[in-house]
Short mmCIF file of C-alpha atoms in Angstrom, two decimals:
data_model
loop_
_atom_site.label_atom_id
_atom_site.label_comp_id
_atom_site.label_asym_id
_atom_site.label_seq_id
_atom_site.Cartn_x
_atom_site.Cartn_y
_atom_site.Cartn_z
CA MET A 1 18.02 -15.65 8.88
CA SER A 2 14.54 -14.78 7.65
CA THR A 3 13.24 -16.70 4.67
CA THR A 4 9.77 -16.20 3.22
CA GLY A 5 7.64 -14.00 5.42
CA THR A 6 4.93 -15.56 7.54
CA ASP A 7 2.57 -12.90 8.84
CA ARG A 8 5.35 -10.34 9.12
CA ARG A 9 4.24 -6.76 9.78
CA TYR A 10 6.03 -3.48 9.12
CA THR A 11 6.26 -0.03 10.69
CA LEU A 12 7.31 3.14 8.87
CA LEU A 13 9.64 5.43 10.79
CA GLY A 14 10.66 8.81 9.46
CA ALA A 15 14.04 10.41 10.09
CA PRO A 16 13.78 13.95 8.64
CA PHE A 17 17.47 14.76 9.02
CA ASP A 18 20.12 15.80 6.52
CA GLY A 19 22.66 17.38 8.85
CA ALA A 20 25.31 14.84 7.80
CA ALA A 21 24.92 15.58 4.07
CA THR A 22 28.15 17.52 4.07
CA LEU A 23 28.73 17.07 0.33
CA GLY A 24 26.19 17.00 -2.48
CA TRP A 25 22.78 18.63 -2.15
CA PRO A 26 20.95 18.96 1.17
CA GLY A 27 17.17 18.60 1.30
CA SER A 28 16.49 14.96 2.19
CA ARG A 29 14.99 16.12 5.52
CA TYR A 30 11.80 16.70 3.53
CA ALA A 31 11.65 13.19 2.10
CA PRO A 32 9.70 11.25 4.76
CA ALA A 33 6.66 13.51 4.40
CA ARG A 34 6.73 13.37 0.60
CA ILE A 35 7.17 9.59 0.52
CA ARG A 36 4.28 9.16 2.95
CA GLN A 37 2.12 11.36 0.74
CA ALA A 38 2.99 9.23 -2.29
CA MET A 39 2.17 6.06 -0.32
CA SER A 40 -1.47 7.15 -0.07
CA TRP A 41 -1.76 6.85 -3.85
CA ILE A 42 -0.71 3.20 -3.64
CA LEU A 43 -2.63 2.19 -0.52
CA GLN A 44 -5.99 3.34 -1.86
CA ARG A 45 -5.90 0.29 -4.15
CA ARG A 46 -6.32 -2.17 -1.27
CA GLU A 47 -9.63 -4.04 -1.25
CA ASN A 48 -10.84 -6.55 1.32
CA GLY A 49 -7.37 -7.13 2.72
CA GLN A 50 -5.75 -7.75 -0.67
CA ILE A 51 -3.91 -5.91 -3.39
CA TYR A 52 -3.38 -6.97 -7.01
CA CYS A 53 0.20 -6.92 -8.31
CA LEU A 54 0.17 -6.69 -12.09
CA ASP A 55 3.89 -7.47 -12.31
CA HIS A 56 3.21 -11.13 -11.59
CA ALA A 57 -0.55 -11.27 -12.22
CA ALA A 58 -1.00 -12.18 -8.56
CA LEU A 59 -3.23 -11.28 -5.65
CA HIS A 60 -1.27 -10.51 -2.49
CA PRO A 61 -2.53 -10.26 1.08
CA PHE A 62 -2.52 -6.70 2.38
CA PRO A 63 -4.24 -6.65 5.78
CA GLU A 64 -4.82 -3.32 7.50
CA ASP A 65 -1.92 -3.88 9.89
CA LEU A 66 0.62 -4.96 7.28
CA LEU A 67 2.09 -1.45 7.23
CA THR A 68 1.55 1.09 9.99
CA ASP A 69 3.11 4.50 10.49
CA GLY A 70 5.14 4.91 13.67
CA GLY A 71 5.80 8.61 13.10
CA ASP A 72 9.22 10.24 13.10
CA VAL A 73 12.11 9.35 15.35
CA HIS A 74 13.38 12.22 17.48
CA THR A 75 15.70 14.35 15.37
CA VAL A 76 17.87 17.21 16.60
CA ALA A 77 18.97 19.38 13.70
CA HIS A 78 22.21 20.49 15.37
CA ASP A 79 23.04 17.16 17.06
CA LEU A 80 24.11 14.32 14.80
CA GLU A 81 24.93 11.97 17.67
CA ALA A 82 21.53 12.40 19.33
CA THR A 83 19.72 11.89 16.03
CA LEU A 84 21.64 8.73 15.15
CA ALA A 85 21.00 7.34 18.64
CA ALA A 86 17.27 8.04 18.33
CA ALA A 87 17.14 6.34 14.93
CA ALA A 88 18.89 3.26 16.32
CA ASP A 89 16.46 3.20 19.25
CA GLY A 90 13.51 3.40 16.87
CA VAL A 91 14.72 0.46 14.81
CA ARG A 92 15.52 -1.63 17.89
CA ASP A 93 12.24 -0.84 19.65
CA THR A 94 10.18 -1.60 16.55
CA LEU A 95 11.80 -5.03 16.29
CA ALA A 96 11.30 -5.60 20.02
CA GLY A 97 7.60 -4.95 19.46
CA GLY A 98 7.42 -7.74 16.89
CA ARG A 99 7.34 -5.58 13.77
CA LEU A 100 9.92 -4.92 11.05
CA PRO A 101 11.11 -1.31 10.65
CA VAL A 102 11.24 0.68 7.42
CA LEU A 103 13.29 3.79 8.23
CA LEU A 104 12.81 6.68 5.79
CA GLY A 105 15.64 9.19 5.64
CA GLY A 106 17.06 11.63 5.56
CA ASP A 107 20.66 11.38 4.52
CA ASP A 108 22.67 8.18 4.35
CA SER A 109 24.37 8.58 7.70
CA LEU A 110 21.21 6.73 8.83
CA LEU A 111 22.56 3.45 7.47
CA PHE A 112 24.71 3.18 10.59
CA PRO A 113 21.94 3.53 13.21
CA ALA A 114 19.69 1.20 11.21
CA ALA A 115 22.41 -1.46 11.37
CA ARG A 116 23.03 -0.71 15.04
CA GLY A 117 19.36 -0.98 15.94
CA LEU A 118 19.08 -4.29 14.10
CA ALA A 119 22.22 -5.58 15.83
CA GLU A 120 20.93 -4.53 19.25
CA ALA A 121 17.58 -6.24 18.69
CA GLY A 122 18.95 -9.71 19.48
CA ALA A 123 21.89 -12.06 19.50
CA GLY A 124 23.53 -13.28 16.34
CA SER A 125 25.04 -11.77 13.23
CA VAL A 126 23.80 -9.07 10.86
CA ALA A 127 24.48 -8.79 7.13
CA VAL A 128 24.00 -5.56 5.19
CA ILE A 129 22.78 -5.44 1.60
CA HIS A 130 23.88 -1.95 0.58
CA LEU A 131 22.52 -0.46 -2.65
CA ASP A 132 24.33 2.79 -3.36
CA ALA A 133 26.19 4.61 -6.10
CA HIS A 134 28.98 5.16 -3.57
CA LEU A 135 30.87 2.89 -1.20
CA ASP A 136 30.34 5.05 1.92
CA LEU A 137 33.50 3.59 3.46
CA LEU A 138 35.24 6.87 4.26
CA ASP A 139 36.80 6.70 7.71
CA ARG A 140 37.03 10.42 8.34
CA SER A 141 37.84 13.69 6.64
CA GLU A 142 38.16 17.30 7.69
CA GLN A 143 35.00 18.31 5.83
CA GLN A 144 32.85 15.29 6.64
CA GLY A 145 34.03 14.04 10.00
CA THR A 146 33.48 10.39 10.93
CA HIS A 147 29.68 9.89 10.70
CA SER A 148 28.64 11.61 7.49
CA HIS A 149 26.62 10.24 4.60
CA SER A 150 29.97 9.07 3.20
CA SER A 151 30.77 6.87 6.22
CA GLY A 152 27.57 4.97 6.98
CA MET A 153 28.74 1.61 5.69
CA ARG A 154 32.17 2.05 7.29
CA ARG A 155 30.67 2.69 10.73
CA ALA A 156 28.14 -0.14 10.29
CA SER A 157 30.90 -2.57 9.32
CA GLU A 158 32.69 -1.81 12.60
CA LEU A 159 29.77 -3.01 14.71
CA PRO A 160 30.73 -6.32 16.36
CA ALA A 161 27.53 -8.04 15.22
CA VAL A 162 27.88 -7.08 11.55
CA ASP A 163 29.32 -9.90 9.45
CA VAL A 164 31.19 -7.98 6.79
CA SER A 165 32.06 -11.12 4.83
CA ALA A 166 28.33 -11.90 4.52
CA SER A 167 27.49 -8.34 3.48
CA VAL A 168 27.45 -7.00 -0.08
CA GLN A 169 27.37 -3.65 -1.86
CA LEU A 170 25.35 -3.26 -5.06
CA ALA A 171 25.09 -0.74 -7.91
CA SER A 172 28.24 1.30 -7.14
CA ARG A 173 29.87 3.03 -10.07
CA HIS A 174 32.49 5.46 -11.35
CA PHE A 175 35.25 6.54 -8.94
CA ASN A 176 35.98 6.25 -5.23
CA PHE A 177 38.83 6.51 -2.74
CA PRO A 178 41.70 4.00 -3.08
CA SER A 179 41.56 3.68 0.71
CA SER A 180 38.01 2.34 0.37
CA LEU A 181 39.26 -0.39 -1.96
CA ALA A 182 41.94 -1.28 0.58
CA TYR A 183 39.35 -1.46 3.36
CA ARG A 184 37.04 -3.66 1.27
CA ALA A 185 39.87 -6.03 0.44
CA ASP A 186 41.00 -6.22 4.07
CA ARG A 187 37.51 -6.91 5.43
CA GLY A 188 36.29 -9.17 2.63
CA LEU A 189 33.37 -6.91 1.70
CA ARG A 190 31.89 -7.98 -1.62
CA ASN A 191 30.92 -5.46 -4.28
CA ILE A 192 28.67 -5.97 -7.31
CA PRO A 193 28.87 -2.75 -9.36
CA ALA A 194 26.05 -1.40 -11.49
CA ALA A 195 27.86 -2.45 -14.66
CA GLU A 196 27.74 -6.09 -13.55
CA ILE A 197 24.02 -5.86 -12.74
CA HIS A 198 23.39 -4.44 -16.20
CA ARG A 199 25.32 -7.32 -17.77
CA ARG A 200 23.88 -10.15 -15.66
CA GLY A 201 20.37 -8.91 -14.94
CA ALA A 202 18.57 -8.26 -11.67
CA ASP A 203 17.26 -11.78 -11.06
CA PRO A 204 20.60 -13.64 -11.22
CA VAL A 205 22.19 -10.97 -9.05
CA ALA A 206 19.34 -11.27 -6.51
CA ASP A 207 19.86 -15.04 -6.35
CA ASP A 208 23.56 -14.47 -5.77
CA VAL A 209 22.92 -11.92 -3.01
CA ILE A 210 20.38 -14.12 -1.22
CA ALA A 211 22.91 -16.95 -1.13
CA HIS A 212 25.67 -14.61 0.01
CA VAL A 213 23.79 -13.25 3.05
CA SER A 214 22.21 -16.58 4.00
CA GLY A 215 24.69 -17.26 6.80
CA ALA A 216 23.65 -14.17 8.80
CA ASP A 217 20.93 -14.25 11.44
CA ARG A 218 19.39 -10.93 10.37
CA VAL A 219 19.67 -8.82 7.24
CA LEU A 220 19.44 -5.06 6.67
CA LEU A 221 18.50 -3.69 3.26
CA ALA A 222 20.14 -0.26 3.02
CA PHE A 223 18.80 1.51 -0.07
CA ASP A 224 20.31 4.83 -1.09
CA ILE A 225 18.11 6.20 -3.88
CA ASP A 226 21.19 7.26 -5.88
CA CYS A 227 21.80 3.60 -6.73
CA ILE A 228 19.15 4.34 -9.36
CA ASP A 229 20.12 6.30 -12.45
CA PRO A 230 19.23 10.01 -12.18
CA ALA A 231 17.12 9.62 -15.33
CA HIS A 232 14.74 7.58 -13.14
CA ALA A 233 15.45 9.26 -9.79
CA PRO A 234 16.38 12.92 -10.27
CA GLY A 235 15.56 13.78 -6.66
CA ALA A 236 18.76 12.57 -5.02
CA GLY A 237 21.68 13.98 -3.08
CA ALA A 238 24.04 13.43 -6.01
CA HIS A 239 23.69 12.46 -9.66
CA GLU A 240 25.75 9.50 -10.85
CA PRO A 241 24.94 8.34 -14.41
CA GLY A 242 24.90 4.67 -15.32
CA GLY A 243 22.79 3.49 -12.38
CA LEU A 244 19.96 1.01 -12.08
CA THR A 245 16.70 1.51 -13.90
CA SER A 246 13.57 1.83 -11.80
CA PHE A 247 12.53 -1.62 -13.08
CA GLN A 248 15.81 -3.20 -11.94
CA ALA A 249 15.53 -1.58 -8.52
CA ILE A 250 11.94 -2.74 -8.00
CA SER A 251 12.84 -6.25 -9.18
CA LEU A 252 15.70 -6.47 -6.70
CA VAL A 253 13.51 -5.27 -3.83
CA GLN A 254 10.77 -7.75 -4.71
CA ARG A 255 13.22 -10.65 -4.70
CA LEU A 256 15.18 -9.61 -1.61
CA ALA A 257 12.26 -8.57 0.59
CA PRO A 258 11.39 -12.03 2.05
CA HIS A 259 15.00 -12.40 3.22
CA VAL A 260 15.32 -9.02 4.93
CA ASP A 261 14.51 -7.96 8.50
CA ALA A 262 14.74 -4.17 8.24
CA MET A 263 15.02 -1.53 5.54
CA VAL A 264 16.48 1.97 5.53
CA LEU A 265 15.77 4.14 2.48
CA THR A 266 17.79 7.32 2.18
CA GLU A 267 18.84 10.35 0.11
CA VAL A 268 15.51 11.10 -1.58
CA ASN A 269 15.72 14.88 -2.06
CA PRO A 270 12.46 16.74 -2.79
CA LEU A 271 14.44 19.92 -3.50
CA THR A 272 16.06 18.36 -6.56
CA ASP A 273 13.11 16.16 -7.53
CA LEU A 274 10.99 16.59 -10.65
CA HIS A 275 7.24 16.54 -9.98
CA ASP A 276 7.77 14.14 -7.03
CA GLN A 277 9.05 11.47 -9.44
CA THR A 278 11.66 10.17 -6.98
CA ALA A 279 9.45 10.30 -3.90
CA ASN A 280 6.85 8.34 -5.84
CA LEU A 281 9.44 5.73 -6.84
CA ALA A 282 10.58 5.48 -3.22
CA ALA A 283 6.99 4.89 -2.12
CA TYR A 284 6.68 2.05 -4.63
CA LEU A 285 9.93 0.52 -3.39
CA VAL A 286 8.51 0.50 0.15
CA ALA A 287 5.19 -0.92 -1.05
CA HIS A 288 6.87 -3.76 -2.94
CA PHE A 289 9.12 -4.42 0.05
CA VAL A 290 6.21 -4.95 2.43
CA VAL A 291 3.88 -6.70 -0.03
CA HIS A 292 6.48 -9.19 -1.22
CA GLY A 293 8.12 -9.71 2.16
CA GLY A 294 5.27 -9.41 4.60
CA VAL A 295 2.84 -12.28 4.66
CA THR A 296 2.44 -15.89 3.62
CA GLY A 297 2.11 -16.11 -0.14
CA SER A 298 3.45 -12.61 -0.66
CA ASN A 299 6.63 -13.47 -2.53
CA THR A 300 6.63 -14.13 -6.25
CA GLU A 301 7.41 -17.82 -5.96
CA GLU A 302 4.43 -18.48 -3.67
CA ALA A 303 1.87 -16.07 -5.06
CA GLY A 304 -0.75 -17.77 -7.18
CA GLU A 305 -1.87 -16.70 -10.63
CA PHE A 306 -5.06 -14.69 -10.96
#
């Protein structure tokens, strides 16, 4: 699997689709544009191919080509299958071109095509690090079908290349279907709920996760914004109290980034957001992901003091 990044480069892909958000609030189709807008606030701080991260008092390389925008994948508002296929193609083709994809949703049905695109990019196994308030292991229901935002992890776990025993779910909380517990137990899918992260802290949990996924050849970071408490991320598809703080979420992304080969960020909802607070947080999550995972010296262990 990937370790610390050596001259890794990233491409943003938008997926402005929320046709599978059959429960909760729709509106995440507007997120890619708002997150991109917020990114401009961050990127204007680059100077001479570097950016200064105050979190660790460190200069980080940020060359012009570290993060490029590949535009939106082809979305068809009435056609879930076509949209998921296009998203998978975008992830796979980006990897084939030698760059790492950051797919911006859209609803969380996009977890599945992100995993599929990563699996189709080469031989070997894939692990999924899934940050989400919910388990997303629903097989099917009358109202949601089989490929909704409640089934992304279930469909991803059924891909032959996905190593479920090397995958892990983080920041889940409150209540879920008993059938999802049975599926987790049967497949050996690990879960670290938000309550445990609050008790143990983000850094020890990150160390645990890195060790857990280390046997896989490639790793997907699937980040549903509702893993963060609605006090910090009000613009989401659903509000679940007791989630991660923005600081915990950023810390986890910083630590995990060098070990991850693709990211999908979903469920940011500008229609429920407050003054673009959540879109701005999402933009910072992407920025920390590429800065800390992208180039030699970009992770916190290697970055020098300044």
